[in-house]
């Protein structure tokens, strides 16, 4: 068997490929990226790219040394003679905050809205919607603690899913307060779970020492049973006055804008640099345990990376999960479509000329040509297979008169177009909507 792609990765394929699903369709991928671009750039977000591999220290500090991502799921890359290696990024935020600090982006107007999309890597247990190379759209805002920024970020996420046509999306909103609030909550949890250590999973025993809040999002069924039995109080009960005021302001904006959201006290983020607002978007098609996307405020991250205090907030969607949700709702995306013009030579001597005509046509429209001389019937069939609207055949007569014989495949109308008028003719044809009539099959020798 020929070499296969690694487990947990996907190819994004052109339309017409066999066994194509929405989440492996390249056109669908691009559609999500383009939709996100439109929504986010209208809101003033600027695009940036950061490297796919980064310093391991950035990922440890940016994602958290105690998380599963850092402890179990990181891909390391080495080059010859290198001893430290690099990490393939598991998420986008740490790299963006690093780029902000390293490149002096503080000098740009604040708050600075940035967005990107690209591949992320986590060595996870592979299942539907859980890949080892997956793709995110990321949005980050740096330089403000204003609750208006939080509400706008959440609302933009909702705008992206709405622009994709998704309707069954729920926003779950929480707050994890300020560091002192979290300390108080962790002290409460340590005491509560400390009385039942023997029932905790090994991972959670360790969490009890380092970061009790992370017990709450444990994947162990035993841990979850204990959590339910103990009737653990939510983080929201421990919010101080400032964090509570901030949380209420975020909700008030969302309500005023008609952005539906449910308060979900179970949303927690275990890492020190997270502050206040945290949320997730869910969709039935993706399953209750997996989010379509999530976000949070991370005012302590820049300092954690060795920089000054720069408040920040951001979110990420998994593109594959958006496509799974769209598929579940029966949504489709437009394909690339065919060329406006297909040019074919009827004699080997004219193939080069056919190519020249197509290349000139490309100044105004999409155009393709046949690489070998063909009979007219074959030219029409090839053009139809490619979804072309116009076919130009080049024979001795067209060469002698320096004209193009162009047939419109949807109307059947034939035109003789002087070579110099091709651009005008194509522009006119492109402005006509394609005929709603079904194509009449083209016969050989038609
Ligand atoms: P996170 O950085 O874990 O909050 O993830 C943000 C979003 O990325 C999630 O809501 C998912 O949509 C997506 N995501 C995270 N991990 C994976 C994965 N292994 N496979 C596919 N999508 C993922």
CSV table of C-alpha atoms and ligand atoms in Angstrom, one decimal:
chain,number,residue,atom,x,y,z
A,1,UNK,CA,0.0,0.0,0.0
A,2,UNK,CA,1.2,3.5,-0.8
A,3,UNK,CA,2.2,5.6,2.2
A,4,UNK,CA,-0.8,6.9,4.3
A,5,UNK,CA,-1.2,10.2,6.1
A,6,UNK,CA,-0.5,10.1,9.9
A,7,UNK,CA,-3.4,9.3,12.2
A,8,UNK,CA,-5.4,12.3,13.3
A,9,UNK,CA,-4.7,14.4,10.2
A,10,UNK,CA,-6.9,15.1,7.2
A,11,UNK,CA,-6.4,16.1,3.6
A,12,UNK,CA,-8.5,19.0,2.4
A,13,UNK,CA,-9.6,18.0,-1.1
A,14,UNK,CA,-10.8,19.6,-4.3
A,15,UNK,CA,-14.5,19.3,-5.3
A,16,UNK,CA,-15.2,16.2,-7.3
A,17,UNK,CA,-12.9,14.0,-5.2
A,18,UNK,CA,-14.5,10.7,-4.3
A,19,UNK,CA,-15.8,10.3,-0.7
A,20,UNK,CA,-15.7,14.0,0.0
A,21,UNK,CA,-17.3,15.2,3.3
A,22,UNK,CA,-17.8,18.8,4.4
A,23,UNK,CA,-14.9,18.8,6.8
A,24,UNK,CA,-12.5,17.5,4.2
A,25,UNK,CA,-13.7,19.7,1.4
A,26,UNK,CA,-11.1,22.4,0.7
A,27,UNK,CA,-13.8,24.8,-0.6
A,28,UNK,CA,-15.7,24.5,2.7
A,29,UNK,CA,-12.5,25.2,4.6
A,30,UNK,CA,-11.8,28.3,2.6
A,31,UNK,CA,-15.5,29.4,3.0
A,32,UNK,CA,-15.1,29.3,6.8
A,33,UNK,CA,-11.8,31.3,6.7
A,34,UNK,CA,-13.3,33.8,4.2
A,35,UNK,CA,-16.5,34.2,6.4
A,36,UNK,CA,-14.4,34.8,9.5
A,37,UNK,CA,-12.2,37.2,7.6
A,38,UNK,CA,-15.2,39.2,6.5
A,39,UNK,CA,-16.8,39.4,10.0
A,40,UNK,CA,-13.6,40.1,11.9
A,41,UNK,CA,-12.1,42.6,9.5
A,42,UNK,CA,-15.3,44.6,9.5
A,43,UNK,CA,-14.9,44.8,13.2
A,44,UNK,CA,-11.4,46.2,12.8
A,45,UNK,CA,-9.4,43.1,13.4
A,46,UNK,CA,-6.0,42.9,11.6
A,47,UNK,CA,-4.6,39.7,10.3
A,48,UNK,CA,-1.2,38.4,11.5
A,49,UNK,CA,0.7,35.1,11.2
A,50,UNK,CA,3.0,33.6,13.8
A,51,UNK,CA,5.2,30.5,13.4
A,52,UNK,CA,3.8,27.0,13.6
A,53,UNK,CA,6.7,26.0,15.9
A,54,UNK,CA,7.8,28.0,19.0
A,55,UNK,CA,10.1,27.9,21.9
A,56,UNK,CA,9.0,25.1,24.4
A,57,UNK,CA,9.2,27.6,27.2
A,58,UNK,CA,6.5,29.8,25.5
A,59,UNK,CA,4.2,26.9,25.3
A,60,UNK,CA,4.8,25.8,28.8
A,61,UNK,CA,4.2,29.3,30.2
A,62,UNK,CA,1.5,30.2,27.7
A,63,UNK,CA,-0.6,27.0,28.0
A,64,UNK,CA,0.4,25.9,31.5
A,65,UNK,CA,2.9,23.3,32.6
A,66,UNK,CA,0.2,21.4,34.6
A,67,UNK,CA,-2.2,21.0,31.7
A,68,UNK,CA,-2.7,17.8,29.7
A,69,UNK,CA,-1.7,19.7,26.6
A,70,UNK,CA,1.8,20.4,27.9
A,71,UNK,CA,2.2,17.1,29.9
A,72,UNK,CA,0.9,14.6,27.3
A,73,UNK,CA,0.0,16.1,24.0
A,74,UNK,CA,2.9,18.2,22.7
A,75,UNK,CA,4.6,17.5,19.4
A,76,UNK,CA,8.3,18.3,19.5
A,77,UNK,CA,10.4,19.0,16.4
A,78,UNK,CA,14.1,18.7,16.1
A,79,UNK,CA,16.6,19.4,13.4
A,80,UNK,CA,20.0,17.9,13.0
A,81,UNK,CA,22.4,18.8,15.8
A,82,UNK,CA,19.7,20.5,17.8
A,83,UNK,CA,19.3,19.5,21.4
A,84,UNK,CA,16.3,21.5,22.7
A,85,UNK,CA,13.8,21.1,20.0
A,86,UNK,CA,10.8,23.2,19.3
A,87,UNK,CA,7.1,22.7,20.0
A,88,UNK,CA,4.4,22.6,17.3
A,89,UNK,CA,1.9,25.1,18.6
A,90,UNK,CA,-1.1,23.5,20.3
A,91,UNK,CA,-3.1,26.8,20.2
A,92,UNK,CA,-2.7,30.4,18.9
A,93,UNK,CA,-2.8,32.8,21.8
A,94,UNK,CA,0.6,32.3,23.3
A,95,UNK,CA,2.3,32.9,20.0
A,96,UNK,CA,0.2,36.0,19.3
A,97,UNK,CA,1.0,37.6,22.7
A,98,UNK,CA,4.7,36.8,22.1
A,99,UNK,CA,4.6,38.4,18.7
A,100,UNK,CA,2.8,41.5,20.3
A,101,UNK,CA,5.6,41.9,22.9
A,102,UNK,CA,8.5,41.1,20.6
A,103,UNK,CA,7.4,43.4,17.7
A,104,UNK,CA,6.4,46.4,19.8
A,105,UNK,CA,2.7,46.2,18.7
A,106,UNK,CA,1.9,48.1,21.9
A,107,UNK,CA,2.5,51.2,19.7
A,108,UNK,CA,-0.5,50.5,17.5
A,109,UNK,CA,-3.9,52.0,18.5
A,110,UNK,CA,-5.3,50.3,21.6
A,111,UNK,CA,-7.2,48.1,22.1
A,112,UNK,CA,-5.5,46.1,19.3
A,113,UNK,CA,-7.7,43.5,17.6
A,114,UNK,CA,-5.9,40.7,15.8
A,115,UNK,CA,-7.0,37.6,14.1
A,116,UNK,CA,-5.4,34.6,12.4
A,117,UNK,CA,-6.1,31.1,11.2
A,118,UNK,CA,-4.0,28.0,10.9
A,119,UNK,CA,-3.1,24.5,12.0
A,120,UNK,CA,-2.6,23.6,15.6
A,121,UNK,CA,-1.2,20.3,16.9
A,122,UNK,CA,-2.1,18.1,19.9
A,123,UNK,CA,-1.3,14.4,20.3
A,124,UNK,CA,-4.8,13.6,21.5
A,125,UNK,CA,-6.8,10.4,21.4
A,126,UNK,CA,-8.3,10.6,17.9
A,127,UNK,CA,-12.0,10.6,17.4
A,128,UNK,CA,-14.6,12.5,15.4
A,129,UNK,CA,-13.9,16.2,15.9
A,130,UNK,CA,-10.7,15.5,17.8
A,131,UNK,CA,-7.7,15.5,15.6
A,132,UNK,CA,-3.9,15.8,16.0
A,133,UNK,CA,-3.6,18.5,13.4
A,134,UNK,CA,-6.7,20.7,13.5
A,135,UNK,CA,-7.3,24.2,12.4
A,136,UNK,CA,-8.5,27.2,14.3
A,137,UNK,CA,-9.7,30.7,13.6
A,138,UNK,CA,-8.3,32.9,16.4
A,139,UNK,CA,-9.3,36.4,17.5
A,140,UNK,CA,-7.4,38.3,20.2
A,141,UNK,CA,-7.8,41.8,21.7
A,142,UNK,CA,-4.9,43.3,23.6
A,143,UNK,CA,-4.7,46.3,25.8
A,144,UNK,CA,-8.0,46.7,27.5
A,145,UNK,CA,-9.9,45.3,30.5
A,146,UNK,CA,-13.2,47.0,29.5
A,147,UNK,CA,-16.2,44.6,29.7
A,148,UNK,CA,-17.3,46.1,26.4
A,149,UNK,CA,-14.3,44.4,24.7
A,150,UNK,CA,-15.4,41.0,26.3
A,151,UNK,CA,-19.0,41.4,25.1
A,152,UNK,CA,-17.9,42.4,21.6
A,153,UNK,CA,-15.6,39.4,21.4
A,154,UNK,CA,-18.4,37.0,22.3
A,155,UNK,CA,-20.8,38.8,20.0
A,156,UNK,CA,-18.3,38.5,17.1
A,157,UNK,CA,-18.1,34.7,17.7
A,158,UNK,CA,-21.9,34.6,17.4
A,159,UNK,CA,-21.7,36.7,14.2
A,160,UNK,CA,-19.3,34.2,12.6
A,161,UNK,CA,-21.6,31.3,13.3
A,162,UNK,CA,-24.6,33.2,12.1
A,163,UNK,CA,-22.7,34.2,8.9
A,164,UNK,CA,-22.0,30.5,8.3
A,165,UNK,CA,-25.8,29.9,8.6
A,166,UNK,CA,-25.6,27.9,11.8
A,167,UNK,CA,-28.6,28.2,14.1
A,168,UNK,CA,-28.3,25.7,16.8
A,169,UNK,CA,-25.4,27.3,18.7
A,170,UNK,CA,-25.5,28.0,22.5
A,171,UNK,CA,-23.3,30.4,24.3
A,172,UNK,CA,-22.3,29.3,27.8
A,173,UNK,CA,-20.8,32.1,29.9
A,174,UNK,CA,-18.9,32.1,33.1
A,175,UNK,CA,-16.4,34.1,35.1
A,176,UNK,CA,-13.4,32.9,37.0
A,177,UNK,CA,-12.9,36.1,38.9
A,178,UNK,CA,-9.6,37.7,39.9
A,179,UNK,CA,-6.6,36.0,41.4
A,180,UNK,CA,-7.7,36.6,45.0
A,181,UNK,CA,-11.2,35.2,44.2
A,182,UNK,CA,-9.6,32.1,42.7
A,183,UNK,CA,-7.3,31.6,45.7
A,184,UNK,CA,-10.3,31.7,48.0
A,185,UNK,CA,-12.1,29.1,45.7
A,186,UNK,CA,-9.1,26.9,45.6
A,187,UNK,CA,-8.8,26.9,49.4
A,188,UNK,CA,-12.4,25.9,49.6
A,189,UNK,CA,-11.9,23.1,47.0
A,190,UNK,CA,-8.8,21.9,48.7
A,191,UNK,CA,-10.6,21.5,52.0
A,192,UNK,CA,-13.7,19.9,50.4
A,193,UNK,CA,-11.8,17.3,48.2
A,194,UNK,CA,-9.1,16.9,50.8
A,195,UNK,CA,-11.6,15.0,52.9
A,196,UNK,CA,-12.1,12.5,50.1
A,197,UNK,CA,-8.6,12.1,48.6
A,198,UNK,CA,-8.8,8.3,48.4
A,199,UNK,CA,-11.7,8.6,45.9
A,200,UNK,CA,-9.9,11.0,43.5
A,201,UNK,CA,-8.2,9.8,40.3
A,202,UNK,CA,-4.4,9.8,40.4
A,203,UNK,CA,-4.4,12.9,38.1
A,204,UNK,CA,-6.8,14.7,40.4
A,205,UNK,CA,-4.8,13.8,43.5
A,206,UNK,CA,-2.0,15.7,41.8
A,207,UNK,CA,-4.4,18.6,40.9
A,208,UNK,CA,-5.4,18.8,44.5
A,209,UNK,CA,-1.9,19.9,45.4
A,210,UNK,CA,-1.2,22.1,42.4
A,211,UNK,CA,-4.5,23.4,41.1
A,212,UNK,CA,-7.7,22.1,42.7
A,213,UNK,CA,-9.9,24.0,40.2
A,214,UNK,CA,-8.8,21.6,37.5
A,215,UNK,CA,-10.4,18.7,39.2
A,216,UNK,CA,-13.7,20.2,38.1
A,217,UNK,CA,-13.0,19.6,34.4
A,218,UNK,CA,-11.5,16.1,35.0
A,219,UNK,CA,-12.4,13.5,32.4
A,220,UNK,CA,-12.5,10.8,35.0
A,221,UNK,CA,-16.1,9.4,35.6
A,222,UNK,CA,-15.2,8.7,39.3
A,223,UNK,CA,-14.1,12.3,39.8
A,224,UNK,CA,-17.3,13.6,38.2
A,225,UNK,CA,-19.4,11.4,40.4
A,226,UNK,CA,-17.7,12.7,43.5
A,227,UNK,CA,-18.1,16.3,42.3
A,228,UNK,CA,-21.9,15.7,41.8
A,229,UNK,CA,-22.2,14.0,45.2
A,230,UNK,CA,-20.4,16.7,47.1
A,231,UNK,CA,-22.6,19.5,45.6
A,232,UNK,CA,-19.5,21.6,45.0
A,233,UNK,CA,-20.3,25.4,45.1
A,234,UNK,CA,-19.5,27.2,41.8
A,235,UNK,CA,-16.6,29.7,41.2
A,236,UNK,CA,-19.3,32.3,40.6
A,237,UNK,CA,-20.1,32.3,44.3
A,238,UNK,CA,-16.6,33.4,45.1
A,239,UNK,CA,-16.4,36.4,42.8
A,240,UNK,CA,-15.2,39.6,44.5
A,241,UNK,CA,-17.0,42.9,43.9
A,242,UNK,CA,-14.9,44.0,40.9
A,243,UNK,CA,-15.0,40.8,39.1
A,244,UNK,CA,-18.8,40.6,39.7
A,245,UNK,CA,-19.3,44.1,38.4
A,246,UNK,CA,-17.3,43.2,35.3
A,247,UNK,CA,-19.3,40.0,34.7
A,248,UNK,CA,-22.6,41.8,35.1
A,249,UNK,CA,-21.5,44.5,32.6
A,250,UNK,CA,-20.6,41.9,30.0
A,251,UNK,CA,-24.0,40.3,30.4
A,252,UNK,CA,-25.8,43.6,30.2
A,253,UNK,CA,-24.1,44.4,26.9
A,254,UNK,CA,-24.9,41.0,25.5
A,255,UNK,CA,-28.6,41.3,26.6
A,256,UNK,CA,-28.9,44.7,25.1
A,257,UNK,CA,-27.6,43.4,21.7
A,258,UNK,CA,-29.8,40.4,21.8
A,259,UNK,CA,-27.0,37.9,22.1
A,260,UNK,CA,-28.5,34.9,23.8
A,261,UNK,CA,-26.3,33.3,26.5
A,262,UNK,CA,-26.7,31.0,29.4
A,263,UNK,CA,-24.7,31.4,32.6
A,264,UNK,CA,-22.8,28.2,33.1
A,265,UNK,CA,-21.1,28.0,36.5
A,266,UNK,CA,-19.2,24.9,35.5
A,267,UNK,CA,-16.9,26.8,33.1
A,268,UNK,CA,-13.5,27.0,34.7
A,269,UNK,CA,-10.0,27.8,33.6
A,270,UNK,CA,-7.2,26.4,35.8
A,271,UNK,CA,-4.3,28.6,34.8
A,272,UNK,CA,-3.1,31.6,36.8
A,273,UNK,CA,-3.2,34.1,34.0
A,274,UNK,CA,-6.8,33.7,33.2
A,275,UNK,CA,-9.1,36.4,34.6
A,276,UNK,CA,-12.8,37.0,34.7
A,277,UNK,CA,-14.8,36.2,31.6
A,278,UNK,CA,-14.7,32.7,30.2
A,279,UNK,CA,-17.1,31.1,27.7
A,280,UNK,CA,-17.8,28.3,25.3
A,281,UNK,CA,-20.0,27.8,22.2
A,282,UNK,CA,-21.7,24.5,21.9
A,283,UNK,CA,-23.6,22.7,19.2
A,284,UNK,CA,-25.5,19.4,19.3
A,285,UNK,CA,-23.9,18.2,16.1
A,286,UNK,CA,-20.5,18.3,17.8
A,287,UNK,CA,-21.6,16.6,21.0
A,288,UNK,CA,-22.0,17.9,24.5
A,289,UNK,CA,-18.5,17.3,25.6
A,290,UNK,CA,-16.8,19.1,22.8
A,291,UNK,CA,-17.0,22.8,22.2
A,292,UNK,CA,-17.4,24.5,18.9
A,293,UNK,CA,-15.1,27.1,20.2
A,294,UNK,CA,-14.2,28.9,23.4
A,295,UNK,CA,-12.6,32.0,24.8
A,296,UNK,CA,-11.4,33.8,27.8
A,297,UNK,CA,-9.7,36.8,29.3
A,298,UNK,CA,-6.0,36.3,30.1
A,299,UNK,CA,-4.8,39.6,31.7
A,300,UNK,CA,-1.9,37.9,33.4
A,301,UNK,CA,-0.4,36.1,30.3
A,302,UNK,CA,1.9,38.9,29.0
A,303,UNK,CA,3.6,39.1,32.4
A,304,UNK,CA,3.8,35.3,32.5
A,305,UNK,CA,5.8,35.5,29.2
A,306,UNK,CA,8.2,38.0,30.7
A,307,UNK,CA,6.6,41.1,29.4
A,308,UNK,CA,4.8,44.1,31.0
A,309,UNK,CA,1.2,43.9,32.1
A,310,UNK,CA,-1.0,43.8,28.9
A,311,UNK,CA,-4.6,42.8,29.5
A,312,UNK,CA,-5.9,40.5,26.8
A,313,UNK,CA,-8.9,38.4,25.7
A,314,UNK,CA,-9.4,36.1,22.9
A,315,UNK,CA,-11.3,33.1,21.4
A,316,UNK,CA,-10.8,30.2,19.0
A,317,UNK,CA,-13.1,28.2,16.8
A,318,UNK,CA,-12.1,24.7,15.6
A,319,UNK,CA,-12.7,24.9,11.8
A,320,UNK,CA,-13.3,21.2,11.6
A,321,UNK,CA,-15.9,21.4,14.3
A,322,UNK,CA,-17.7,24.3,12.6
A,323,UNK,CA,-17.9,22.1,9.5
A,324,UNK,CA,-19.2,19.1,11.4
A,325,UNK,CA,-21.9,21.4,12.9
A,326,UNK,CA,-22.8,22.8,9.5
A,327,UNK,CA,-23.0,19.3,8.1
A,328,UNK,CA,-25.3,18.3,10.9
A,329,UNK,CA,-27.6,21.2,10.0
A,330,UNK,CA,-27.5,20.2,6.3
A,331,UNK,CA,-25.7,23.4,5.3
A,332,UNK,CA,-23.6,23.4,2.2
A,333,UNK,CA,-21.1,25.9,0.8
A,334,UNK,CA,-20.7,27.0,-2.8
A,335,UNK,CA,-18.0,25.4,-4.8
A,336,UNK,CA,-15.3,27.3,-6.8
A,337,UNK,CA,-17.4,26.9,-10.0
A,338,UNK,CA,-16.0,26.5,-13.5
A,339,UNK,CA,-14.1,28.8,-15.7
A,340,UNK,CA,-15.9,31.4,-17.7
A,341,UNK,CA,-14.0,30.4,-20.9
A,342,UNK,CA,-12.6,27.1,-22.1
A,343,UNK,CA,-10.4,27.4,-25.3
A,344,UNK,CA,-9.7,24.3,-27.4
A,345,UNK,CA,-7.6,24.0,-30.6
A,346,UNK,CA,-8.9,21.7,-33.4
A,347,UNK,CA,-5.4,21.2,-34.8
A,348,UNK,CA,-2.0,20.5,-33.1
A,349,UNK,CA,-0.6,23.6,-34.7
A,350,UNK,CA,-3.0,25.9,-32.9
A,351,UNK,CA,-2.7,24.6,-29.4
A,352,UNK,CA,-0.1,27.3,-28.5
A,353,UNK,CA,-2.5,29.9,-29.8
A,354,UNK,CA,-5.4,28.5,-27.7
A,355,UNK,CA,-3.1,28.8,-24.6
A,356,UNK,CA,-2.3,32.4,-25.6
A,357,UNK,CA,-6.0,33.3,-25.9
A,358,UNK,CA,-6.8,31.7,-22.5
A,359,UNK,CA,-3.9,33.6,-20.8
A,360,UNK,CA,-5.1,36.9,-22.3
A,361,UNK,CA,-8.6,36.1,-21.1
A,362,UNK,CA,-7.3,35.6,-17.6
A,363,UNK,CA,-6.7,39.4,-17.3
A,364,UNK,CA,-10.5,39.7,-16.9
A,365,UNK,CA,-11.9,36.2,-16.0
A,366,UNK,CA,-11.0,32.6,-15.2
A,367,UNK,CA,-10.0,30.8,-18.4
A,368,UNK,CA,-8.6,27.3,-19.2
A,369,UNK,CA,-7.5,25.6,-22.3
A,370,UNK,CA,-7.0,22.1,-23.8
A,371,UNK,CA,-3.4,21.0,-23.8
A,372,UNK,CA,-4.0,18.9,-27.0
A,373,UNK,CA,-5.9,19.3,-30.2
A,374,UNK,CA,-9.4,17.9,-29.8
A,375,UNK,CA,-12.6,17.3,-31.9
A,376,UNK,CA,-15.4,19.8,-31.3
A,377,UNK,CA,-17.6,17.2,-29.5
A,378,UNK,CA,-14.7,16.4,-27.1
A,379,UNK,CA,-14.1,20.1,-26.5
A,380,UNK,CA,-17.7,20.7,-25.5
A,381,UNK,CA,-17.7,17.6,-23.2
A,382,UNK,CA,-14.5,18.6,-21.5
A,383,UNK,CA,-15.8,22.2,-21.1
A,384,UNK,CA,-19.0,20.9,-19.5
A,385,UNK,CA,-17.1,18.6,-17.1
A,386,UNK,CA,-15.1,21.6,-15.9
A,387,UNK,CA,-18.3,23.7,-15.6
A,388,UNK,CA,-17.2,26.2,-18.2
A,389,UNK,CA,-19.8,28.7,-19.5
A,390,UNK,CA,-18.2,29.6,-22.8
A,391,UNK,CA,-16.2,27.5,-25.3
A,392,UNK,CA,-13.9,29.0,-27.9
A,393,UNK,CA,-12.8,26.6,-30.7
A,394,UNK,CA,-9.8,27.5,-32.8
A,395,UNK,CA,-9.6,26.1,-36.3
A,396,UNK,CA,-8.0,27.2,-39.5
A,397,UNK,CA,-10.8,29.7,-40.2
A,398,UNK,CA,-10.5,31.4,-36.8
A,399,UNK,CA,-6.7,31.5,-37.2
A,400,UNK,CA,-7.0,33.1,-40.7
A,401,UNK,CA,-9.5,35.7,-39.7
A,402,UNK,CA,-8.0,36.4,-36.2
A,403,UNK,CA,-11.4,35.8,-34.6
A,404,UNK,CA,-12.8,33.5,-31.9
A,405,UNK,CA,-15.9,31.3,-32.4
A,406,UNK,CA,-17.5,31.3,-29.0
A,407,UNK,CA,-20.4,29.2,-27.9
A,408,UNK,CA,-22.4,29.9,-24.8
A,409,UNK,CA,-23.1,26.5,-23.3
A,410,UNK,CA,-26.1,27.6,-21.3
A,411,UNK,CA,-27.9,29.5,-24.0
A,412,UNK,CA,-26.5,27.7,-27.1
A,413,UNK,CA,-25.8,31.1,-28.7
A,414,UNK,CA,-22.7,31.2,-31.1
A,415,UNK,CA,-20.8,34.4,-31.5
A,416,UNK,CA,-17.8,35.3,-33.7
A,417,UNK,CA,-15.7,37.7,-31.7
A,418,UNK,CA,-12.7,39.6,-33.2
A,419,UNK,CA,-9.6,38.8,-31.1
A,420,UNK,CA,-9.3,42.4,-30.0
A,421,UNK,CA,-12.8,42.4,-28.5
A,422,UNK,CA,-12.3,39.3,-26.3
A,423,UNK,CA,-12.1,41.3,-23.0
A,424,UNK,CA,-15.2,43.3,-23.7
A,425,UNK,CA,-17.1,40.1,-24.7
A,426,UNK,CA,-16.0,38.2,-21.6
A,427,UNK,CA,-16.8,41.1,-19.3
A,428,UNK,CA,-20.3,41.3,-20.8
A,429,UNK,CA,-20.8,37.5,-20.5
A,430,UNK,CA,-19.6,37.5,-16.9
A,431,UNK,CA,-22.2,40.2,-16.0
A,432,UNK,CA,-25.0,37.9,-17.2
A,433,UNK,CA,-26.3,35.5,-14.7
A,434,UNK,CA,-25.7,31.9,-15.7
A,435,UNK,CA,-28.9,30.5,-17.4
A,436,UNK,CA,-31.2,28.8,-15.0
A,437,UNK,CA,-32.1,26.3,-17.8
A,438,UNK,CA,-30.5,22.8,-17.3
A,439,UNK,CA,-27.6,22.2,-19.7
A,440,UNK,CA,-28.6,20.3,-22.8
A,441,UNK,CA,-26.2,17.5,-23.2
A,442,UNK,CA,-23.7,18.2,-26.0
A,443,UNK,CA,-23.6,15.5,-28.7
A,444,UNK,CA,-20.5,14.4,-30.4
A,445,UNK,CA,-20.0,16.4,-33.6
A,446,UNK,CA,-22.7,18.9,-32.4
B,1,LIG,P1,-9.0,25.1,23.2
B,1,LIG,O1,-7.8,25.8,22.8
B,1,LIG,O2,-8.8,23.8,23.8
B,1,LIG,O3,-10.0,26.0,24.1
B,1,LIG,O4,-9.8,24.8,21.9
B,1,LIG,C1,-10.5,25.8,21.1
B,1,LIG,C2,-11.2,25.1,20.1
B,1,LIG,O5,-10.4,24.4,19.2
B,1,LIG,C3,-12.2,24.1,20.6
B,1,LIG,O6,-13.4,24.6,21.0
B,1,LIG,C4,-12.3,23.2,19.3
B,1,LIG,O7,-13.3,23.7,18.4
B,1,LIG,C5,-11.0,23.3,18.7
B,1,LIG,N1,-10.2,22.1,19.1
B,1,LIG,C6,-9.4,21.9,20.2
B,1,LIG,N2,-8.8,20.7,20.2
B,1,LIG,C7,-9.1,20.1,19.1
B,1,LIG,C8,-8.8,18.9,18.4
B,1,LIG,N3,-8.0,18.0,19.0
B,1,LIG,N4,-9.4,18.6,17.3
B,1,LIG,C9,-10.2,19.4,16.7
B,1,LIG,N5,-10.6,20.6,17.2
B,1,LIG,C10,-10.0,21.0,18.4
